């Protein structure tokens, strides 16, 4: 089977509020639960692992108990860095002997069942696959406020999640990044760790609707999108 891993153990306080953004409520539920429901509805997924902070694990466990999800859920305590939380997630998933794991941002609740299934299918074929969007703006490399060069936009894609990999491949990539002491500032996504091994990672075209809720403006937009969905 295939397993979703959702790292949600960060403090995520860039909003400046008291509550990490993955626990903010939209349409009556925490953003993280909305995100989990997308995976719960995807027939390609057989289980969900969520990495949480020690403070959050008990209260969010109660939320999950009452959520009526179809899939088995394992909650694990996250690590110091995002990549440590992924490793804890991979360890917890091992009991399910997953073929492919799909790592997904806790704050991207608009991913579709079809997108999840497409990324997993591609990862089964290739080893790794991520959802990404072609760049629409022209991209400049800049140093000290001055343009150094213009990058060929046709080759530029913006990485989103899910990012899916054969289990063993992501495990090895995560281990090797750890052994190399790769800085957390550089390891912002999991594809990067797999790319470092020289393993191929395919692109599946995503959508602008797969919004990452990062700013207060995103939160307002997300509320509107949920209202529209519920029509
Ligand atoms: O802080 P940043 O945006 O890089 O975090 C990305 C994701 O990784 C968030 O969902 C956050 O909760 C999660 N994370 C984690 N464990 C950490 C740090 C971040 O699960 N130690």
PDB file of C-alpha atoms and ligand atoms in Angstrom:
ATOM      1  CA  UNK A   1       0.000   0.000   0.000  1.00  0.00           C
ATOM      2  CA  UNK A   2       0.907   3.669  -0.190  1.00  0.00           C
ATOM      3  CA  UNK A   3       1.152   5.971   2.815  1.00  0.00           C
ATOM      4  CA  UNK A   4       0.789   9.737   3.243  1.00  0.00           C
ATOM      5  CA  UNK A   5       3.290  11.450   5.548  1.00  0.00           C
ATOM      6  CA  UNK A   6       2.327  14.916   6.738  1.00  0.00           C
ATOM      7  CA  UNK A   7       5.005  16.799   8.706  1.00  0.00           C
ATOM      8  CA  UNK A   8       3.156  19.179  11.034  1.00  0.00           C
ATOM      9  CA  UNK A   9       5.500  19.409  14.011  1.00  0.00           C
ATOM     10  CA  UNK A  10       6.783  22.900  13.304  1.00  0.00           C
ATOM     11  CA  UNK A  11       5.777  25.921  15.339  1.00  0.00           C
ATOM     12  CA  UNK A  12       4.814  27.705  12.077  1.00  0.00           C
ATOM     13  CA  UNK A  13       4.380  31.010  13.860  1.00  0.00           C
ATOM     14  CA  UNK A  14       5.176  33.238  10.903  1.00  0.00           C
ATOM     15  CA  UNK A  15       1.589  34.536  11.117  1.00  0.00           C
ATOM     16  CA  UNK A  16       2.636  36.012  14.438  1.00  0.00           C
ATOM     17  CA  UNK A  17      -0.277  34.322  16.241  1.00  0.00           C
ATOM     18  CA  UNK A  18      -0.369  31.914  19.160  1.00  0.00           C
ATOM     19  CA  UNK A  19      -1.498  28.905  17.159  1.00  0.00           C
ATOM     20  CA  UNK A  20       0.702  27.169  14.548  1.00  0.00           C
ATOM     21  CA  UNK A  21      -0.988  27.770  11.211  1.00  0.00           C
ATOM     22  CA  UNK A  22      -1.751  24.072  10.552  1.00  0.00           C
ATOM     23  CA  UNK A  23      -4.150  24.196  13.542  1.00  0.00           C
ATOM     24  CA  UNK A  24      -5.980  27.372  12.530  1.00  0.00           C
ATOM     25  CA  UNK A  25      -9.672  26.731  11.933  1.00  0.00           C
ATOM     26  CA  UNK A  26     -11.290  27.062   8.528  1.00  0.00           C
ATOM     27  CA  UNK A  27     -14.904  26.066   7.961  1.00  0.00           C
ATOM     28  CA  UNK A  28     -15.080  24.593  11.463  1.00  0.00           C
ATOM     29  CA  UNK A  29     -12.009  22.355  11.293  1.00  0.00           C
ATOM     30  CA  UNK A  30      -8.225  22.712  11.661  1.00  0.00           C
ATOM     31  CA  UNK A  31      -6.428  23.162   8.323  1.00  0.00           C
ATOM     32  CA  UNK A  32      -4.453  19.971   9.001  1.00  0.00           C
ATOM     33  CA  UNK A  33      -7.647  17.919   9.274  1.00  0.00           C
ATOM     34  CA  UNK A  34      -8.917  19.327   5.963  1.00  0.00           C
ATOM     35  CA  UNK A  35      -5.611  18.266   4.419  1.00  0.00           C
ATOM     36  CA  UNK A  36      -5.881  14.766   5.919  1.00  0.00           C
ATOM     37  CA  UNK A  37      -9.422  14.380   4.535  1.00  0.00           C
ATOM     38  CA  UNK A  38      -8.088  14.801   0.983  1.00  0.00           C
ATOM     39  CA  UNK A  39      -5.785  11.809   1.490  1.00  0.00           C
ATOM     40  CA  UNK A  40      -8.494   9.899   3.329  1.00  0.00           C
ATOM     41  CA  UNK A  41     -10.673  10.160   0.208  1.00  0.00           C
ATOM     42  CA  UNK A  42      -7.925   8.961  -2.145  1.00  0.00           C
ATOM     43  CA  UNK A  43      -8.225   5.240  -2.986  1.00  0.00           C
ATOM     44  CA  UNK A  44      -4.475   5.100  -3.752  1.00  0.00           C
ATOM     45  CA  UNK A  45      -3.675   5.760  -0.058  1.00  0.00           C
ATOM     46  CA  UNK A  46      -3.867   3.102   2.675  1.00  0.00           C
ATOM     47  CA  UNK A  47      -2.693   4.973   5.767  1.00  0.00           C
ATOM     48  CA  UNK A  48      -1.731   8.418   7.045  1.00  0.00           C
ATOM     49  CA  UNK A  49       1.181   9.356   9.326  1.00  0.00           C
ATOM     50  CA  UNK A  50       1.251  12.818  10.878  1.00  0.00           C
ATOM     51  CA  UNK A  51       4.282  14.202  12.726  1.00  0.00           C
ATOM     52  CA  UNK A  52       3.254  16.550  15.538  1.00  0.00           C
ATOM     53  CA  UNK A  53       4.917  18.432  18.356  1.00  0.00           C
ATOM     54  CA  UNK A  54       4.764  16.888  21.808  1.00  0.00           C
ATOM     55  CA  UNK A  55       2.364  19.642  22.935  1.00  0.00           C
ATOM     56  CA  UNK A  56      -0.056  19.058  20.063  1.00  0.00           C
ATOM     57  CA  UNK A  57      -0.180  15.293  19.925  1.00  0.00           C
ATOM     58  CA  UNK A  58      -2.773  14.678  22.624  1.00  0.00           C
ATOM     59  CA  UNK A  59      -5.282  17.334  21.644  1.00  0.00           C
ATOM     60  CA  UNK A  60      -4.985  16.630  17.931  1.00  0.00           C
ATOM     61  CA  UNK A  61      -5.352  12.915  18.685  1.00  0.00           C
ATOM     62  CA  UNK A  62      -8.779  13.711  20.124  1.00  0.00           C
ATOM     63  CA  UNK A  63      -9.667  15.707  17.001  1.00  0.00           C
ATOM     64  CA  UNK A  64      -8.735  12.695  14.841  1.00  0.00           C
ATOM     65  CA  UNK A  65     -10.715  10.282  17.033  1.00  0.00           C
ATOM     66  CA  UNK A  66     -13.861  12.273  16.351  1.00  0.00           C
ATOM     67  CA  UNK A  67     -13.182  12.956  12.684  1.00  0.00           C
ATOM     68  CA  UNK A  68     -14.625   9.757  11.205  1.00  0.00           C
ATOM     69  CA  UNK A  69     -11.690   9.102   8.882  1.00  0.00           C
ATOM     70  CA  UNK A  70     -11.712   5.923   6.770  1.00  0.00           C
ATOM     71  CA  UNK A  71      -7.963   5.274   6.928  1.00  0.00           C
ATOM     72  CA  UNK A  72      -5.763   4.216   9.844  1.00  0.00           C
ATOM     73  CA  UNK A  73      -3.800   7.175  11.233  1.00  0.00           C
ATOM     74  CA  UNK A  74      -0.529   7.120  13.157  1.00  0.00           C
ATOM     75  CA  UNK A  75       0.565  10.203  15.048  1.00  0.00           C
ATOM     76  CA  UNK A  76       4.281  10.498  15.772  1.00  0.00           C
ATOM     77  CA  UNK A  77       6.307  13.099  17.603  1.00  0.00           C
ATOM     78  CA  UNK A  78       8.316  15.181  15.171  1.00  0.00           C
ATOM     79  CA  UNK A  79      12.017  15.927  15.343  1.00  0.00           C
ATOM     80  CA  UNK A  80      14.125  19.043  15.626  1.00  0.00           C
ATOM     81  CA  UNK A  81      14.151  19.755  11.874  1.00  0.00           C
ATOM     82  CA  UNK A  82      11.564  19.015   9.223  1.00  0.00           C
ATOM     83  CA  UNK A  83      13.763  16.219   7.855  1.00  0.00           C
ATOM     84  CA  UNK A  84      13.855  14.630  11.345  1.00  0.00           C
ATOM     85  CA  UNK A  85      10.062  14.695  11.414  1.00  0.00           C
ATOM     86  CA  UNK A  86      10.015  12.980   8.005  1.00  0.00           C
ATOM     87  CA  UNK A  87      12.357  10.292   9.339  1.00  0.00           C
ATOM     88  CA  UNK A  88      10.079   9.678  12.344  1.00  0.00           C
ATOM     89  CA  UNK A  89       7.186   9.465   9.899  1.00  0.00           C
ATOM     90  CA  UNK A  90       9.028   6.951   7.734  1.00  0.00           C
ATOM     91  CA  UNK A  91       9.833   4.846  10.809  1.00  0.00           C
ATOM     92  CA  UNK A  92       6.165   4.823  11.814  1.00  0.00           C
ATOM     93  CA  UNK A  93       5.051   3.963   8.277  1.00  0.00           C
ATOM     94  CA  UNK A  94       7.388   0.976   8.053  1.00  0.00           C
ATOM     95  CA  UNK A  95       4.928  -1.273   9.891  1.00  0.00           C
ATOM     96  CA  UNK A  96       2.600  -0.925   6.888  1.00  0.00           C
ATOM     97  CA  UNK A  97       5.383  -1.980   4.474  1.00  0.00           C
ATOM     98  CA  UNK A  98       4.539   0.871   2.119  1.00  0.00           C
ATOM     99  CA  UNK A  99       5.466   0.739  -1.537  1.00  0.00           C
ATOM    100  CA  UNK A 100       5.259   4.519  -2.070  1.00  0.00           C
ATOM    101  CA  UNK A 101       5.101   7.342   0.488  1.00  0.00           C
ATOM    102  CA  UNK A 102       3.608  10.714  -0.396  1.00  0.00           C
ATOM    103  CA  UNK A 103       4.928  13.621   1.688  1.00  0.00           C
ATOM    104  CA  UNK A 104       2.539  16.567   1.818  1.00  0.00           C
ATOM    105  CA  UNK A 105       2.513  20.031   3.394  1.00  0.00           C
ATOM    106  CA  UNK A 106       0.080  20.250   6.299  1.00  0.00           C
ATOM    107  CA  UNK A 107      -1.100  23.632   5.006  1.00  0.00           C
ATOM    108  CA  UNK A 108      -2.064  22.596   1.463  1.00  0.00           C
ATOM    109  CA  UNK A 109      -5.682  21.507   2.046  1.00  0.00           C
ATOM    110  CA  UNK A 110      -6.838  21.959  -1.564  1.00  0.00           C
ATOM    111  CA  UNK A 111      -4.873  19.130  -3.169  1.00  0.00           C
ATOM    112  CA  UNK A 112      -7.246  16.883  -5.129  1.00  0.00           C
ATOM    113  CA  UNK A 113      -7.683  13.125  -4.941  1.00  0.00           C
ATOM    114  CA  UNK A 114      -6.747  12.960  -8.642  1.00  0.00           C
ATOM    115  CA  UNK A 115      -3.497  14.875  -8.082  1.00  0.00           C
ATOM    116  CA  UNK A 116      -2.512  12.590  -5.192  1.00  0.00           C
ATOM    117  CA  UNK A 117      -3.250   9.484  -7.290  1.00  0.00           C
ATOM    118  CA  UNK A 118      -1.334  10.860 -10.313  1.00  0.00           C
ATOM    119  CA  UNK A 119       1.797  11.664  -8.283  1.00  0.00           C
ATOM    120  CA  UNK A 120       1.760   8.243  -6.629  1.00  0.00           C
ATOM    121  CA  UNK A 121       1.327   6.465  -9.956  1.00  0.00           C
ATOM    122  CA  UNK A 122       4.256   8.374 -11.474  1.00  0.00           C
ATOM    123  CA  UNK A 123       6.412   7.627  -8.403  1.00  0.00           C
ATOM    124  CA  UNK A 124       5.650   3.922  -8.802  1.00  0.00           C
ATOM    125  CA  UNK A 125       6.906   4.108 -12.392  1.00  0.00           C
ATOM    126  CA  UNK A 126       9.908   6.409 -11.947  1.00  0.00           C
ATOM    127  CA  UNK A 127      10.900   6.137  -8.256  1.00  0.00           C
ATOM    128  CA  UNK A 128       9.972   9.724  -7.424  1.00  0.00           C
ATOM    129  CA  UNK A 129       7.437  12.314  -8.605  1.00  0.00           C
ATOM    130  CA  UNK A 130       6.251  15.677  -7.382  1.00  0.00           C
ATOM    131  CA  UNK A 131       3.423  18.049  -8.138  1.00  0.00           C
ATOM    132  CA  UNK A 132       4.788  21.287  -9.629  1.00  0.00           C
ATOM    133  CA  UNK A 133       3.658  24.351 -11.566  1.00  0.00           C
ATOM    134  CA  UNK A 134       5.334  25.901 -14.603  1.00  0.00           C
ATOM    135  CA  UNK A 135       6.641  29.403 -13.842  1.00  0.00           C
ATOM    136  CA  UNK A 136       4.492  32.159 -15.318  1.00  0.00           C
ATOM    137  CA  UNK A 137       6.652  35.112 -14.262  1.00  0.00           C
ATOM    138  CA  UNK A 138      10.023  35.766 -15.841  1.00  0.00           C
ATOM    139  CA  UNK A 139      12.688  34.736 -13.338  1.00  0.00           C
ATOM    140  CA  UNK A 140      15.765  36.863 -12.613  1.00  0.00           C
ATOM    141  CA  UNK A 141      18.867  35.888 -10.706  1.00  0.00           C
ATOM    142  CA  UNK A 142      19.741  38.898  -8.525  1.00  0.00           C
ATOM    143  CA  UNK A 143      22.758  39.920  -6.470  1.00  0.00           C
ATOM    144  CA  UNK A 144      22.714  43.035  -4.215  1.00  0.00           C
ATOM    145  CA  UNK A 145      19.636  44.440  -5.935  1.00  0.00           C
ATOM    146  CA  UNK A 146      21.029  44.037  -9.451  1.00  0.00           C
ATOM    147  CA  UNK A 147      20.080  41.495 -12.102  1.00  0.00           C
ATOM    148  CA  UNK A 148      22.809  38.971 -12.799  1.00  0.00           C
ATOM    149  CA  UNK A 149      20.916  37.064 -15.496  1.00  0.00           C
ATOM    150  CA  UNK A 150      17.534  35.965 -16.744  1.00  0.00           C
ATOM    151  CA  UNK A 151      16.734  32.289 -16.438  1.00  0.00           C
ATOM    152  CA  UNK A 152      14.923  30.475 -19.272  1.00  0.00           C
ATOM    153  CA  UNK A 153      11.402  30.356 -17.879  1.00  0.00           C
ATOM    154  CA  UNK A 154      10.454  27.316 -19.943  1.00  0.00           C
ATOM    155  CA  UNK A 155      12.711  25.223 -17.734  1.00  0.00           C
ATOM    156  CA  UNK A 156      11.511  26.618 -14.400  1.00  0.00           C
ATOM    157  CA  UNK A 157       8.871  24.857 -12.299  1.00  0.00           C
ATOM    158  CA  UNK A 158       7.657  25.688  -8.799  1.00  0.00           C
ATOM    159  CA  UNK A 159       7.707  22.634  -6.545  1.00  0.00           C
ATOM    160  CA  UNK A 160       4.551  21.847  -4.591  1.00  0.00           C
ATOM    161  CA  UNK A 161       3.472  18.763  -2.685  1.00  0.00           C
ATOM    162  CA  UNK A 162       2.602  15.892  -2.667  1.00  0.00           C
ATOM    163  CA  UNK A 163       6.090  14.595  -3.317  1.00  0.00           C
ATOM    164  CA  UNK A 164       5.980  10.813  -3.625  1.00  0.00           C
ATOM    165  CA  UNK A 165       8.822   8.300  -3.608  1.00  0.00           C
ATOM    166  CA  UNK A 166       9.381   4.598  -3.316  1.00  0.00           C
ATOM    167  CA  UNK A 167       9.756   4.036   0.401  1.00  0.00           C
ATOM    168  CA  UNK A 168      13.323   2.711   0.282  1.00  0.00           C
ATOM    169  CA  UNK A 169      14.475   5.582  -1.921  1.00  0.00           C
ATOM    170  CA  UNK A 170      13.191   8.297   0.410  1.00  0.00           C
ATOM    171  CA  UNK A 171      14.564   6.465   3.429  1.00  0.00           C
ATOM    172  CA  UNK A 172      18.031   6.317   1.849  1.00  0.00           C
ATOM    173  CA  UNK A 173      17.855   9.949   0.704  1.00  0.00           C
ATOM    174  CA  UNK A 174      16.872  11.091   4.201  1.00  0.00           C
ATOM    175  CA  UNK A 175      19.638   9.012   5.842  1.00  0.00           C
ATOM    176  CA  UNK A 176      22.310  10.286   3.470  1.00  0.00           C
ATOM    177  CA  UNK A 177      21.269  13.917   3.932  1.00  0.00           C
ATOM    178  CA  UNK A 178      21.563  13.383   7.666  1.00  0.00           C
ATOM    179  CA  UNK A 179      24.972  11.750   7.361  1.00  0.00           C
ATOM    180  CA  UNK A 180      26.115  14.690   5.206  1.00  0.00           C
ATOM    181  CA  UNK A 181      24.813  17.141   7.838  1.00  0.00           C
ATOM    182  CA  UNK A 182      22.812  18.986   5.188  1.00  0.00           C
ATOM    183  CA  UNK A 183      21.591  22.307   6.526  1.00  0.00           C
ATOM    184  CA  UNK A 184      17.862  22.605   7.180  1.00  0.00           C
ATOM    185  CA  UNK A 185      17.821  25.925   5.298  1.00  0.00           C
ATOM    186  CA  UNK A 186      18.712  23.993   2.146  1.00  0.00           C
ATOM    187  CA  UNK A 187      16.483  20.957   2.627  1.00  0.00           C
ATOM    188  CA  UNK A 188      13.139  22.625   2.086  1.00  0.00           C
ATOM    189  CA  UNK A 189      11.721  19.706   0.167  1.00  0.00           C
ATOM    190  CA  UNK A 190      12.213  15.974  -0.097  1.00  0.00           C
ATOM    191  CA  UNK A 191      12.784  15.830  -3.853  1.00  0.00           C
ATOM    192  CA  UNK A 192      16.059  17.666  -3.313  1.00  0.00           C
ATOM    193  CA  UNK A 193      17.342  14.851  -1.105  1.00  0.00           C
ATOM    194  CA  UNK A 194      16.441  12.265  -3.735  1.00  0.00           C
ATOM    195  CA  UNK A 195      17.979  14.392  -6.523  1.00  0.00           C
ATOM    196  CA  UNK A 196      21.237  14.420  -4.529  1.00  0.00           C
ATOM    197  CA  UNK A 197      21.374  10.629  -4.917  1.00  0.00           C
ATOM    198  CA  UNK A 198      21.159  11.052  -8.690  1.00  0.00           C
ATOM    199  CA  UNK A 199      17.773   9.304  -8.763  1.00  0.00           C
ATOM    200  CA  UNK A 200      15.172  10.545 -11.272  1.00  0.00           C
ATOM    201  CA  UNK A 201      12.193  12.556 -10.028  1.00  0.00           C
ATOM    202  CA  UNK A 202       9.313  13.266 -12.415  1.00  0.00           C
ATOM    203  CA  UNK A 203       7.045  16.292 -12.566  1.00  0.00           C
ATOM    204  CA  UNK A 204       3.252  16.077 -12.520  1.00  0.00           C
ATOM    205  CA  UNK A 205       1.605  19.373 -13.412  1.00  0.00           C
ATOM    206  CA  UNK A 206      -0.249  20.823 -10.424  1.00  0.00           C
ATOM    207  CA  UNK A 207      -2.677  23.684 -10.061  1.00  0.00           C
ATOM    208  CA  UNK A 208      -2.698  27.151  -8.526  1.00  0.00           C
ATOM    209  CA  UNK A 209      -5.583  25.932  -6.379  1.00  0.00           C
ATOM    210  CA  UNK A 210      -3.135  23.742  -4.441  1.00  0.00           C
ATOM    211  CA  UNK A 211      -2.487  26.795  -2.287  1.00  0.00           C
ATOM    212  CA  UNK A 212       0.078  26.688   0.540  1.00  0.00           C
ATOM    213  CA  UNK A 213      -1.491  28.728   3.326  1.00  0.00           C
ATOM    214  CA  UNK A 214       1.433  30.894   4.380  1.00  0.00           C
ATOM    215  CA  UNK A 215       0.194  34.461   4.943  1.00  0.00           C
ATOM    216  CA  UNK A 216      -2.942  35.956   6.542  1.00  0.00           C
ATOM    217  CA  UNK A 217      -4.090  36.819   2.978  1.00  0.00           C
ATOM    218  CA  UNK A 218      -3.806  33.128   2.027  1.00  0.00           C
ATOM    219  CA  UNK A 219      -6.009  32.299   5.008  1.00  0.00           C
ATOM    220  CA  UNK A 220      -8.744  34.656   3.787  1.00  0.00           C
ATOM    221  CA  UNK A 221      -8.481  33.216   0.282  1.00  0.00           C
ATOM    222  CA  UNK A 222      -8.643  29.677   1.698  1.00  0.00           C
ATOM    223  CA  UNK A 223     -11.816  30.527   3.619  1.00  0.00           C
ATOM    224  CA  UNK A 224     -13.390  31.790   0.419  1.00  0.00           C
ATOM    225  CA  UNK A 225     -12.323  28.701  -1.511  1.00  0.00           C
ATOM    226  CA  UNK A 226     -13.877  26.436   1.130  1.00  0.00           C
ATOM    227  CA  UNK A 227     -17.105  28.449   1.023  1.00  0.00           C
ATOM    228  CA  UNK A 228     -17.192  28.080  -2.746  1.00  0.00           C
ATOM    229  CA  UNK A 229     -16.541  24.335  -2.542  1.00  0.00           C
ATOM    230  CA  UNK A 230     -19.428  23.938  -0.113  1.00  0.00           C
ATOM    231  CA  UNK A 231     -21.423  26.137  -2.459  1.00  0.00           C
TER     232      UNK A 231
HETATM  233  O1  LIG B   1       8.822  25.791   8.895  1.00  0.00           O
HETATM  234  P1  LIG B   1       8.636  25.184   7.563  1.00  0.00           P
HETATM  235  O2  LIG B   1       7.669  25.927   6.670  1.00  0.00           O
HETATM  236  O3  LIG B   1       9.894  24.806   6.856  1.00  0.00           O
HETATM  237  O4  LIG B   1       7.913  23.809   7.850  1.00  0.00           O
HETATM  238  C1  LIG B   1       7.428  22.997   6.814  1.00  0.00           C
HETATM  239  C2  LIG B   1       6.561  21.890   7.385  1.00  0.00           C
HETATM  240  O5  LIG B   1       7.356  20.984   8.156  1.00  0.00           O
HETATM  241  C3  LIG B   1       5.448  22.409   8.303  1.00  0.00           C
HETATM  242  O6  LIG B   1       4.275  21.648   8.048  1.00  0.00           O
HETATM  243  C4  LIG B   1       6.001  22.122   9.686  1.00  0.00           C
HETATM  244  O7  LIG B   1       4.975  21.889  10.641  1.00  0.00           O
HETATM  245  C5  LIG B   1       6.814  20.870   9.458  1.00  0.00           C
HETATM  246  N1  LIG B   1       7.919  20.703  10.413  1.00  0.00           N
HETATM  247  C6  LIG B   1       8.024  19.524  11.134  1.00  0.00           C
HETATM  248  N2  LIG B   1       9.040  19.359  12.048  1.00  0.00           N
HETATM  249  C7  LIG B   1       9.932  20.344  12.247  1.00  0.00           C
HETATM  250  C8  LIG B   1       9.842  21.551  11.513  1.00  0.00           C
HETATM  251  C9  LIG B   1       8.827  21.702  10.594  1.00  0.00           C
HETATM  252  O8  LIG B   1       7.202  18.617  10.967  1.00  0.00           O
HETATM  253  N3  LIG B   1      10.883  20.158  13.146  1.00  0.00           N
END
